[in-house]
Amino acid sequence: MMKKVLFVDDEPLIAQGLSSILDWNKYGIEIAGTANDGLSALEMIREEPVDLLVTDIMMPRMNGLELIRKIKDNEENKTKFIVLSGYEEFEYVKAGIQLGIENYILKPINLEELESTIRHIRGDWEREEIQQVQFEEDWEVLRSNILQRWVSGEIESQEFKHRAQLLGLPLDREKYRLYVIRPILTENCDIIQKVGAIMADPCRELIRAMERLKPRETEVISFMDPDGDMVILYASCGQKDDAAVQRQVKATAQALPGSLEASFWISEGGPGADFKGVQFSYARAKSVFHRFLITGTDRIRFTDADEQGTAASPMIEWNSEKYVELLIEGNTEPVEHFIGEVLWSACRENLTPREACVNTALQLMLAAKEREENPDYSEVFGPLSRISTLPSLIRHVTATVSKSMERQDTVRGEYSPHVAFLVEQVHRHYADELSLKTLSQKVGLHPNYLGQLFQQELGHSFSDFVNQYRIEKATQLLMHTDRKTTEIALSVGYLDTSYFYRQFKKYAGVSPTELRHMYTK
């Protein structure tokens, strides 16, 4: 569950700057807002409590210490506090320490000290959660989170060992063998690859079978990672034969009933490793999904360590001019045939290198999207990270391009003069502040009435239209330039970088960083 942070400082630039000084999402924290004095902050917290308050001391109306005292008057409140101060405010800082603040940080803010404090606070939150949920349903979620941090190398060994004792995890074993299992749902389901019950059920059936058939003196540890893949760890006391465990995993998967309507791609993390080697095994197993696509129709696809070497990326050559001509002609059948021929040309017998295929798929989809008036990029990028097979990639591209062509064929009536004015303003001034209140004054209409006209003619609100157009421009800059994400955010009208990230994920389906990883210039 995401924690919430509120920034309070009478200097607006500092309060807003705190929002972008760190990648707060990295620490499981979302920004609740900013306030410029203690009284305003107290009103916001009474309306919606926060988990962390970062506050200046010297402020008008109510200073930071008074704010902390007021919040602590509520015995149920569990907010943690970080105080910002100047050197001349040391007596106030001592008073803050007596109130139980987590840390005080001198201005200008030391980024490393702030990050260290946040990591410490996150550890406190996790310890509190462990105590709270030992006998609740959230226990399994917390266990998965801790295990994920272990295999990803995001938790110190001593800290993890302490948590593992509370969670009952076996850390005294000599060898850990790791497998990552990705379910590939039948037909078009694997284009969308929903993370949740649809994916979890087939995996849980497989996990139960593995636990029933596990070798002697071996314990099976399993959890679902953030990508919706199941991670399996065989923890054994003795030096069990790696090949025997591998045969057992394959046999268990093959024995699953066909009624589950799912195929499985199982990636091996390499030979058994000790406690510290699990992170390398996890990274090795996961890398297969990022580097390859599978093409066969086998129900169980097992990729062992020997198959995970570097594969030469195929050169995919295609005639872009001919493709654009087909798009202009507007017949979907020859377009779909063209897409299939291009992508199947990259096919390899076992594992097909992923990067060239995905880059080509993006070029094919974007060529069609560029012809739309208001393209929706979420349907292009969103599903890509969960596509595991070459046939699924081809189906995704053809479906996306076909929808785009259908939209282009739709006859749109002329916009009314007032709505046409709004559309033109967005196209010309999207990098500036735009509001119906301001623009309505120029056309002599009430902003509510103008907003209703816009909604009726375009099918969505004016703010949605502005955000979608800005994200479209940002997407083009991310794909075709090397400019920093913060610069791009400013150039398309977002002063708050964290707000830009949220809007980009909402409209594009992926984060700016994920988009750049998917698309190479």
Coordinates of C-alpha atoms in Angstrom, one line a residue:
M1 CA 0.0 0.0 0.0
M2 CA 1.4 3.4 -1.0
K3 CA 2.2 5.8 1.8
K4 CA 1.4 9.5 1.6
V5 CA 3.6 12.5 2.2
L6 CA 2.7 16.2 2.6
F7 CA 5.3 19.0 2.1
V8 CA 4.9 22.3 4.2
D9 CA 7.1 25.3 3.6
D10 CA 6.3 29.0 3.4
E11 CA 8.6 29.3 0.3
P12 CA 6.4 27.8 -2.5
L13 CA 9.4 26.9 -4.6
I14 CA 10.9 24.7 -1.8
A15 CA 7.5 23.0 -1.1
Q16 CA 7.1 22.2 -4.8
G17 CA 10.8 21.3 -5.3
L18 CA 10.5 18.6 -2.7
S19 CA 8.0 16.8 -4.9
S20 CA 10.7 16.3 -7.6
I21 CA 13.9 16.1 -5.6
L22 CA 13.4 12.4 -5.1
D23 CA 11.7 9.5 -7.0
W24 CA 9.2 9.1 -4.1
N25 CA 7.4 6.2 -5.9
K26 CA 10.7 4.2 -5.6
Y27 CA 10.1 4.2 -1.8
G28 CA 6.4 3.4 -2.1
I29 CA 5.3 7.0 -1.3
E30 CA 2.9 9.2 -3.2
I31 CA 2.6 12.9 -2.9
A32 CA -0.5 14.1 -1.1
G33 CA 0.2 17.8 -1.8
T34 CA 1.9 20.9 -0.5
A35 CA 1.0 23.7 1.9
N36 CA 2.6 27.1 2.7
D37 CA 1.9 27.3 6.4
G38 CA 1.1 25.1 9.4
L39 CA -2.6 26.0 9.6
S40 CA -3.3 25.1 6.0
A41 CA -1.4 21.9 6.4
L42 CA -3.4 21.0 9.6
E43 CA -6.7 21.5 7.7
M44 CA -5.5 19.2 4.9
I45 CA -4.4 16.5 7.3
R46 CA -7.6 16.6 9.3
E47 CA -9.5 16.1 6.0
E48 CA -7.1 13.4 4.7
P49 CA -4.3 12.0 7.1
V50 CA -0.8 11.4 5.7
D51 CA 1.9 9.0 6.7
L52 CA 4.8 11.4 6.5
L53 CA 5.1 15.2 7.0
V54 CA 8.1 17.1 5.8
T55 CA 7.8 20.6 7.3
D56 CA 9.8 23.8 7.7
I57 CA 9.9 25.3 11.3
M58 CA 9.6 29.0 10.8
M59 CA 6.3 29.7 9.0
P60 CA 3.4 32.3 9.4
R61 CA 0.1 31.5 11.2
M62 CA 1.4 28.3 12.7
N63 CA 5.0 27.2 12.8
G64 CA 6.2 23.6 12.2
L65 CA 6.5 22.6 15.9
E66 CA 3.0 23.8 16.6
L67 CA 1.8 21.8 13.6
I68 CA 3.5 18.6 14.9
R69 CA 2.0 19.1 18.4
K70 CA -1.5 19.5 17.0
I71 CA -1.2 16.4 14.9
K72 CA 0.2 14.4 17.8
D73 CA -2.8 15.5 20.0
N74 CA -4.7 12.9 18.0
E75 CA -3.6 9.6 19.6
E76 CA -4.7 7.5 16.6
N77 CA -2.5 9.5 14.2
K78 CA 0.7 7.7 13.3
T79 CA 2.3 10.3 11.1
K80 CA 6.1 10.5 11.0
F81 CA 7.9 13.8 10.8
I82 CA 11.0 15.3 9.1
V83 CA 11.8 18.9 10.0
L84 CA 13.7 21.3 7.7
S85 CA 15.6 24.0 9.5
G86 CA 18.3 26.7 9.3
Y87 CA 21.3 26.9 11.6
E88 CA 19.8 29.7 13.6
E89 CA 16.8 27.6 14.6
F90 CA 18.7 25.0 16.6
E91 CA 16.6 25.6 19.8
Y92 CA 13.5 24.8 17.8
V93 CA 15.2 21.6 16.5
K94 CA 15.8 20.4 20.0
A95 CA 12.2 21.0 20.8
G96 CA 11.3 19.0 17.7
I97 CA 13.5 16.1 18.8
Q98 CA 11.6 16.0 22.1
L99 CA 8.4 15.8 20.1
G100 CA 9.7 12.6 18.4
I101 CA 10.6 13.7 14.9
E102 CA 12.5 11.2 12.6
N103 CA 15.2 13.7 11.6
Y104 CA 16.0 17.3 11.0
I105 CA 17.7 18.3 7.8
L106 CA 19.5 21.6 7.4
K107 CA 18.8 23.8 4.3
P108 CA 20.0 23.6 1.6
I109 CA 18.8 20.0 1.7
N110 CA 21.4 17.2 1.6
L111 CA 19.9 14.7 -0.9
E112 CA 21.8 11.7 0.5
E113 CA 20.7 12.5 4.1
L114 CA 17.1 12.8 2.9
E115 CA 17.2 9.5 1.1
S116 CA 18.8 7.8 4.1
T117 CA 16.1 9.1 6.4
I118 CA 13.4 7.9 4.0
R119 CA 14.9 4.4 3.8
H120 CA 15.0 4.3 7.6
I121 CA 11.3 5.4 7.8
R122 CA 10.3 2.8 5.2
G123 CA 12.0 0.1 7.4
D124 CA 10.0 1.3 10.4
W125 CA 6.8 1.1 8.4
E126 CA 7.6 -2.4 7.3
R127 CA 8.3 -3.5 10.9
E128 CA 5.0 -1.9 12.0
E129 CA 3.2 -3.7 9.2
I130 CA 4.7 -7.1 10.2
Q131 CA 3.5 -6.6 13.7
Q132 CA 0.0 -5.6 12.5
V133 CA -0.7 -8.2 9.8
Q134 CA 0.8 -11.5 11.2
F135 CA -2.7 -12.7 11.8
E136 CA -4.5 -10.9 8.9
E137 CA -5.1 -11.7 5.3
D138 CA -2.4 -9.1 4.2
W139 CA 0.3 -11.4 5.6
E140 CA 0.8 -13.1 2.2
V141 CA 1.1 -9.7 0.5
L142 CA 3.7 -8.5 3.0
R143 CA 5.6 -11.8 2.7
S144 CA 5.7 -11.4 -1.1
N145 CA 7.0 -7.8 -0.8
I146 CA 9.8 -8.9 1.5
L147 CA 10.8 -11.8 -0.8
Q148 CA 10.7 -9.5 -3.8
R149 CA 13.1 -7.1 -2.1
W150 CA 15.4 -10.0 -1.3
V151 CA 15.7 -11.4 -4.8
S152 CA 15.9 -7.9 -6.3
G153 CA 18.8 -6.9 -3.9
E154 CA 16.8 -4.0 -2.4
I155 CA 17.2 -5.1 1.3
E156 CA 20.3 -5.5 3.4
S157 CA 21.1 -9.1 4.5
Q158 CA 20.8 -8.4 8.3
E159 CA 17.5 -6.6 7.8
F160 CA 16.1 -9.4 5.7
K161 CA 17.2 -12.1 8.1
H162 CA 15.4 -10.4 10.9
R163 CA 12.2 -10.2 8.8
A164 CA 12.6 -13.7 7.6
Q165 CA 12.5 -15.0 11.2
L166 CA 9.2 -13.2 11.7
L167 CA 7.9 -14.6 8.4
G168 CA 9.1 -18.1 9.0
L169 CA 11.3 -18.3 5.9
P170 CA 14.1 -20.9 5.7
L171 CA 17.4 -19.1 5.5
D172 CA 19.6 -21.8 6.9
R173 CA 19.6 -24.0 3.7
E174 CA 22.8 -24.8 1.7
K175 CA 21.4 -24.3 -1.7
Y176 CA 18.6 -22.4 -3.4
R177 CA 17.4 -23.2 -7.0
L178 CA 15.3 -20.5 -8.6
Y179 CA 12.7 -20.6 -11.4
V180 CA 10.5 -17.9 -12.7
I181 CA 7.2 -19.0 -14.3
R182 CA 5.2 -16.8 -16.7
P183 CA 1.7 -18.0 -17.7
I184 CA 0.8 -17.4 -21.3
L185 CA -3.0 -17.3 -21.6
T186 CA -4.7 -18.8 -24.7
E187 CA -5.7 -16.8 -27.8
N188 CA -6.0 -13.0 -27.4
C189 CA -5.7 -13.1 -23.6
D190 CA -1.9 -13.0 -23.7
I191 CA -2.0 -9.8 -25.7
I192 CA -3.4 -8.0 -22.6
Q193 CA -1.8 -10.3 -20.0
K194 CA -4.0 -9.2 -17.0
V195 CA -2.1 -9.3 -13.7
G196 CA -4.4 -10.7 -11.1
A197 CA -6.7 -13.7 -10.7
I198 CA -6.6 -14.7 -14.4
M199 CA -2.9 -15.1 -14.3
A200 CA -2.6 -16.2 -10.7
D201 CA -4.9 -19.2 -10.8
P202 CA -2.9 -21.3 -13.3
C203 CA 0.3 -20.5 -11.4
R204 CA -1.2 -21.4 -8.1
E205 CA -2.2 -24.8 -9.4
L206 CA 1.4 -25.3 -10.5
I207 CA 2.8 -24.2 -7.2
R208 CA 0.5 -26.6 -5.3
A209 CA 1.7 -29.4 -7.5
M210 CA 5.4 -28.5 -6.9
E211 CA 4.9 -28.4 -3.2
R212 CA 3.2 -31.9 -3.2
L213 CA 6.0 -33.4 -5.3
K214 CA 9.0 -31.6 -3.8
P215 CA 12.2 -33.7 -3.1
R216 CA 12.9 -34.8 0.4
E217 CA 14.6 -32.3 2.7
T218 CA 13.5 -29.5 0.4
E219 CA 11.2 -26.6 1.0
V220 CA 9.4 -24.7 -1.8
I221 CA 9.2 -20.9 -1.4
S222 CA 6.9 -19.1 -3.9
F223 CA 5.6 -15.6 -4.5
M224 CA 4.3 -13.4 -7.3
D225 CA 6.6 -10.6 -8.4
P226 CA 5.4 -7.1 -9.6
D227 CA 5.2 -8.4 -13.2
G228 CA 2.7 -11.1 -12.3
D229 CA 5.3 -13.8 -12.7
M230 CA 5.6 -16.6 -10.1
V231 CA 9.0 -17.0 -8.5
I232 CA 9.8 -20.5 -7.2
L233 CA 12.7 -21.2 -4.8
Y234 CA 13.8 -24.8 -3.9
A235 CA 15.6 -24.5 -0.6
S236 CA 17.5 -27.7 0.2
C237 CA 19.7 -28.8 3.1
G238 CA 22.0 -31.0 1.1
Q239 CA 23.7 -30.8 -2.3
K240 CA 20.8 -32.1 -4.3
D241 CA 21.4 -32.8 -8.0
D242 CA 20.4 -29.7 -10.1
A243 CA 19.4 -31.9 -13.0
A244 CA 17.1 -34.0 -10.8
V245 CA 15.3 -30.8 -9.6
Q246 CA 15.0 -29.5 -13.1
R247 CA 13.5 -32.8 -14.3
Q248 CA 11.0 -32.6 -11.4
V249 CA 10.0 -29.1 -12.3
K250 CA 9.4 -30.1 -16.0
A251 CA 7.5 -33.2 -15.1
T252 CA 5.2 -31.3 -12.6
A253 CA 4.4 -28.7 -15.2
Q254 CA 3.7 -31.2 -17.9
A255 CA 1.3 -33.1 -15.6
L256 CA -1.0 -30.1 -15.1
P257 CA -4.6 -30.6 -16.5
G258 CA -5.3 -29.0 -19.9
S259 CA -8.5 -27.5 -18.5
L260 CA -6.4 -24.6 -17.0
E261 CA -6.3 -23.1 -20.6
A262 CA -2.8 -21.7 -20.1
S263 CA 0.7 -22.4 -21.3
F264 CA 3.7 -21.8 -19.1
W265 CA 7.1 -20.3 -19.9
I266 CA 9.6 -21.5 -17.2
S267 CA 13.0 -19.8 -17.0
E268 CA 15.8 -21.3 -14.9
G269 CA 18.0 -19.1 -12.8
G270 CA 21.0 -21.4 -13.3
P271 CA 22.7 -23.9 -10.9
G272 CA 21.8 -23.8 -7.3
A273 CA 23.2 -20.8 -5.4
D274 CA 23.7 -19.9 -1.7
F275 CA 21.8 -17.3 0.1
K276 CA 23.6 -14.4 -1.5
G277 CA 23.5 -15.9 -5.0
V278 CA 19.7 -15.8 -5.2
Q279 CA 19.7 -12.2 -6.6
F280 CA 21.9 -13.2 -9.5
S281 CA 19.7 -16.2 -10.2
Y282 CA 16.5 -14.1 -10.2
A283 CA 18.0 -11.5 -12.6
R284 CA 19.3 -14.2 -14.9
A285 CA 15.9 -15.9 -15.0
K286 CA 13.9 -12.7 -15.6
S287 CA 16.3 -11.5 -18.3
V288 CA 15.0 -14.2 -20.6
F289 CA 11.6 -12.6 -20.8
H290 CA 13.1 -9.2 -21.6
R291 CA 15.4 -10.6 -24.3
F292 CA 13.4 -13.2 -26.2
L293 CA 10.0 -14.1 -27.6
I294 CA 8.9 -17.7 -28.0
T295 CA 7.4 -19.0 -31.2
G296 CA 6.4 -22.6 -30.7
T297 CA 3.0 -24.0 -29.6
D298 CA 4.3 -26.2 -26.8
R299 CA 2.2 -26.0 -23.7
I300 CA 5.3 -25.9 -21.5
R301 CA 8.3 -23.9 -22.7
F302 CA 11.3 -24.5 -20.5
T303 CA 14.4 -22.3 -21.0
D304 CA 17.4 -23.6 -19.1
A305 CA 20.6 -21.8 -18.3
D306 CA 22.4 -23.1 -21.4
E307 CA 19.9 -21.4 -23.7
Q308 CA 20.3 -18.0 -22.2
G309 CA 23.4 -16.9 -24.0
T310 CA 23.5 -13.8 -26.1
A311 CA 21.7 -14.2 -29.4
A312 CA 22.4 -12.0 -32.4
S313 CA 19.5 -9.6 -33.0
P314 CA 18.0 -10.2 -36.5
M315 CA 18.0 -7.4 -39.1
I316 CA 14.4 -6.7 -40.0
E317 CA 14.1 -5.0 -43.3
W318 CA 10.8 -3.6 -44.6
N319 CA 9.6 -1.0 -47.1
S320 CA 8.2 1.8 -45.0
E321 CA 6.9 3.7 -48.1
K322 CA 5.0 0.7 -49.3
Y323 CA 3.5 0.3 -45.9
V324 CA 2.4 3.9 -45.7
E325 CA 0.8 3.5 -49.2
L326 CA -1.2 0.5 -47.9
L327 CA -2.4 2.6 -44.9
I328 CA -3.5 5.4 -47.1
E329 CA -5.4 2.9 -49.4
G330 CA -7.3 1.9 -46.2
N331 CA -7.7 -1.9 -46.9
T332 CA -7.0 -3.8 -43.7
E333 CA -6.3 -7.2 -45.3
P334 CA -3.2 -6.3 -47.2
V335 CA -1.9 -4.2 -44.2
E336 CA -2.3 -7.2 -41.9
H337 CA -0.6 -9.5 -44.4
F338 CA 2.3 -7.0 -44.7
I339 CA 2.7 -6.8 -40.9
G340 CA 2.7 -10.6 -40.6
E341 CA 5.4 -11.0 -43.3
V342 CA 7.7 -8.4 -41.7
L343 CA 7.6 -9.7 -38.2
W344 CA 7.7 -13.4 -39.1
S345 CA 10.9 -12.7 -41.0
A346 CA 12.6 -12.4 -37.6
C347 CA 11.4 -15.8 -36.3
R348 CA 14.1 -18.2 -35.0
E349 CA 13.5 -21.9 -34.2
N350 CA 13.6 -21.7 -30.4
L351 CA 14.0 -18.2 -29.0
T352 CA 13.5 -15.1 -31.2
P353 CA 15.5 -12.0 -30.0
R354 CA 12.9 -9.6 -28.7
E355 CA 14.4 -6.1 -29.2
A356 CA 14.3 -6.0 -33.0
C357 CA 10.8 -7.4 -33.1
V358 CA 9.4 -4.9 -30.6
N359 CA 11.1 -1.9 -32.2
T360 CA 9.7 -2.9 -35.6
A361 CA 6.3 -3.5 -34.1
L362 CA 6.4 0.0 -32.5
Q363 CA 7.3 1.6 -35.9
L364 CA 4.5 -0.2 -37.6
M365 CA 1.9 0.9 -35.0
L366 CA 3.2 4.4 -34.7
A367 CA 3.1 4.9 -38.5
A368 CA -0.6 4.2 -38.3
K369 CA -1.1 6.2 -35.1
E370 CA 0.5 9.3 -36.6
R371 CA -2.5 9.5 -39.0
E372 CA -5.0 9.8 -36.2
E373 CA -6.2 13.2 -35.0
N374 CA -5.9 12.4 -31.3
P375 CA -4.0 9.1 -31.0
D376 CA -4.3 7.0 -27.8
Y377 CA -0.8 5.7 -27.2
S378 CA -1.8 3.5 -24.2
E379 CA -3.1 0.8 -26.5
V380 CA 0.2 0.8 -28.3
F381 CA 2.6 0.6 -25.3
G382 CA 0.6 -0.8 -22.4
P383 CA 0.4 -4.5 -23.4
L384 CA 4.0 -4.8 -24.8
S385 CA 5.8 -5.6 -21.6
R386 CA 3.5 -8.7 -21.1
I387 CA 3.7 -10.1 -24.6
S388 CA 5.8 -13.2 -24.6
T389 CA 5.2 -14.8 -28.0
L390 CA 5.8 -13.7 -31.5
P391 CA 2.3 -14.6 -32.6
S392 CA 0.9 -12.5 -29.8
L393 CA 3.0 -9.6 -30.9
I394 CA 1.7 -9.9 -34.4
R395 CA -1.9 -10.0 -33.2
H396 CA -1.3 -7.0 -31.1
V397 CA 0.1 -5.0 -33.9
T398 CA -2.5 -5.9 -36.5
A399 CA -5.3 -5.2 -34.0
T400 CA -3.9 -1.8 -33.1
V401 CA -3.3 -0.8 -36.7
S402 CA -6.8 -2.0 -37.7
K403 CA -8.5 0.0 -35.0
S404 CA -6.4 3.1 -36.0
M405 CA -7.5 2.7 -39.6
E406 CA -11.2 2.3 -38.6
R407 CA -10.9 5.6 -36.6
Q408 CA -9.4 7.4 -39.6
D409 CA -12.4 6.2 -41.8
T410 CA -14.9 7.6 -39.3
V411 CA -16.6 10.7 -40.8
R412 CA -16.3 13.5 -38.3
G413 CA -18.6 16.5 -38.6
E414 CA -17.3 20.1 -38.4
Y415 CA -16.7 21.4 -34.9
S416 CA -18.8 24.3 -33.8
P417 CA -16.9 27.7 -33.8
H418 CA -16.5 27.8 -30.1
V419 CA -15.2 24.2 -29.8
A420 CA -12.9 24.7 -32.8
F421 CA -11.4 27.7 -31.1
L422 CA -10.6 25.6 -28.0
V423 CA -9.0 22.8 -30.1
E424 CA -6.9 25.4 -31.9
Q425 CA -5.8 27.0 -28.7
V426 CA -4.6 23.6 -27.4
H427 CA -2.7 22.8 -30.6
R428 CA -1.0 26.2 -30.5
H429 CA -0.5 26.8 -26.8
Y430 CA -0.4 23.4 -25.1
A431 CA 2.9 24.3 -23.3
D432 CA 1.1 27.2 -21.6
E433 CA -1.4 27.2 -18.8
L434 CA -4.8 26.5 -20.3
S435 CA -8.2 26.7 -18.5
L436 CA -11.8 26.9 -19.6
K437 CA -12.2 29.9 -17.2
T438 CA -9.6 32.0 -19.1
L439 CA -10.6 30.8 -22.6
S440 CA -14.3 31.3 -22.0
Q441 CA -13.8 35.0 -21.4
K442 CA -12.4 35.3 -25.0
V443 CA -15.5 33.8 -26.5
G444 CA -18.0 35.3 -24.2
L445 CA -19.5 32.1 -22.8
H446 CA -19.8 30.7 -19.3
P447 CA -17.0 28.2 -18.7
N448 CA -19.4 25.4 -17.6
Y449 CA -21.5 25.8 -20.7
L450 CA -18.3 25.9 -22.9
G451 CA -17.1 22.7 -21.2
Q452 CA -20.4 21.0 -21.9
L453 CA -20.2 21.9 -25.6
F454 CA -16.7 20.5 -25.8
Q455 CA -17.7 17.3 -24.0
Q456 CA -20.7 16.8 -26.4
E457 CA -18.6 17.2 -29.6
L458 CA -15.4 15.4 -28.6
G459 CA -16.7 12.9 -26.2
H460 CA -14.3 13.8 -23.3
S461 CA -13.5 16.7 -21.1
F462 CA -11.4 19.7 -22.0
S463 CA -8.8 18.8 -19.4
D464 CA -8.5 15.2 -20.7
F465 CA -8.0 16.6 -24.2
V466 CA -5.2 18.9 -23.0
N467 CA -3.5 16.2 -21.1
Q468 CA -3.8 13.7 -24.0
Y469 CA -2.4 16.2 -26.5
R470 CA 0.5 17.1 -24.1
I471 CA 1.4 13.4 -23.6
E472 CA 1.3 12.9 -27.3
K473 CA 3.9 15.6 -27.8
A474 CA 6.0 14.3 -24.9
T475 CA 5.9 10.8 -26.4
Q476 CA 7.3 12.0 -29.6
L477 CA 10.1 13.9 -27.8
L478 CA 10.9 10.8 -25.7
M479 CA 11.2 8.6 -28.7
H480 CA 13.0 11.0 -31.1
T481 CA 15.3 13.1 -28.8
D482 CA 17.8 12.6 -26.0
R483 CA 16.3 15.3 -23.8
K484 CA 15.9 14.7 -20.1
T485 CA 12.4 13.7 -18.9
T486 CA 12.2 16.8 -16.7
E487 CA 13.0 19.1 -19.6
I488 CA 10.4 17.4 -21.7
A489 CA 7.8 17.7 -19.0
L490 CA 8.4 21.5 -18.8
S491 CA 8.3 21.9 -22.6
V492 CA 4.8 20.4 -22.9
G493 CA 3.3 22.3 -20.0
Y494 CA 4.0 20.4 -16.8
L495 CA 5.7 22.3 -14.0
D496 CA 5.4 19.5 -11.6
T497 CA 7.5 16.5 -12.8
S498 CA 5.7 14.0 -10.5
Y499 CA 2.4 15.1 -11.8
F500 CA 3.7 14.6 -15.4
Y501 CA 4.8 11.1 -14.5
R502 CA 1.3 10.2 -13.2
Q503 CA -0.4 11.7 -16.3
F504 CA 2.0 10.0 -18.7
K505 CA 1.3 6.6 -17.1
K506 CA -2.4 7.3 -17.2
Y507 CA -2.6 8.2 -20.9
A508 CA 0.4 6.2 -22.4
G509 CA 0.0 3.1 -20.2
V510 CA 3.7 3.1 -19.3
S511 CA 6.1 5.4 -17.6
P512 CA 8.4 7.7 -19.6
T513 CA 11.4 5.5 -18.7
E514 CA 9.6 2.3 -19.7
L515 CA 8.7 3.9 -23.1
R516 CA 12.3 4.8 -23.8
H517 CA 13.4 1.3 -22.9
M518 CA 10.9 -0.2 -25.4
Y519 CA 11.7 2.2 -28.2
T520 CA 15.2 2.8 -29.6
K521 CA 15.8 5.6 -32.0

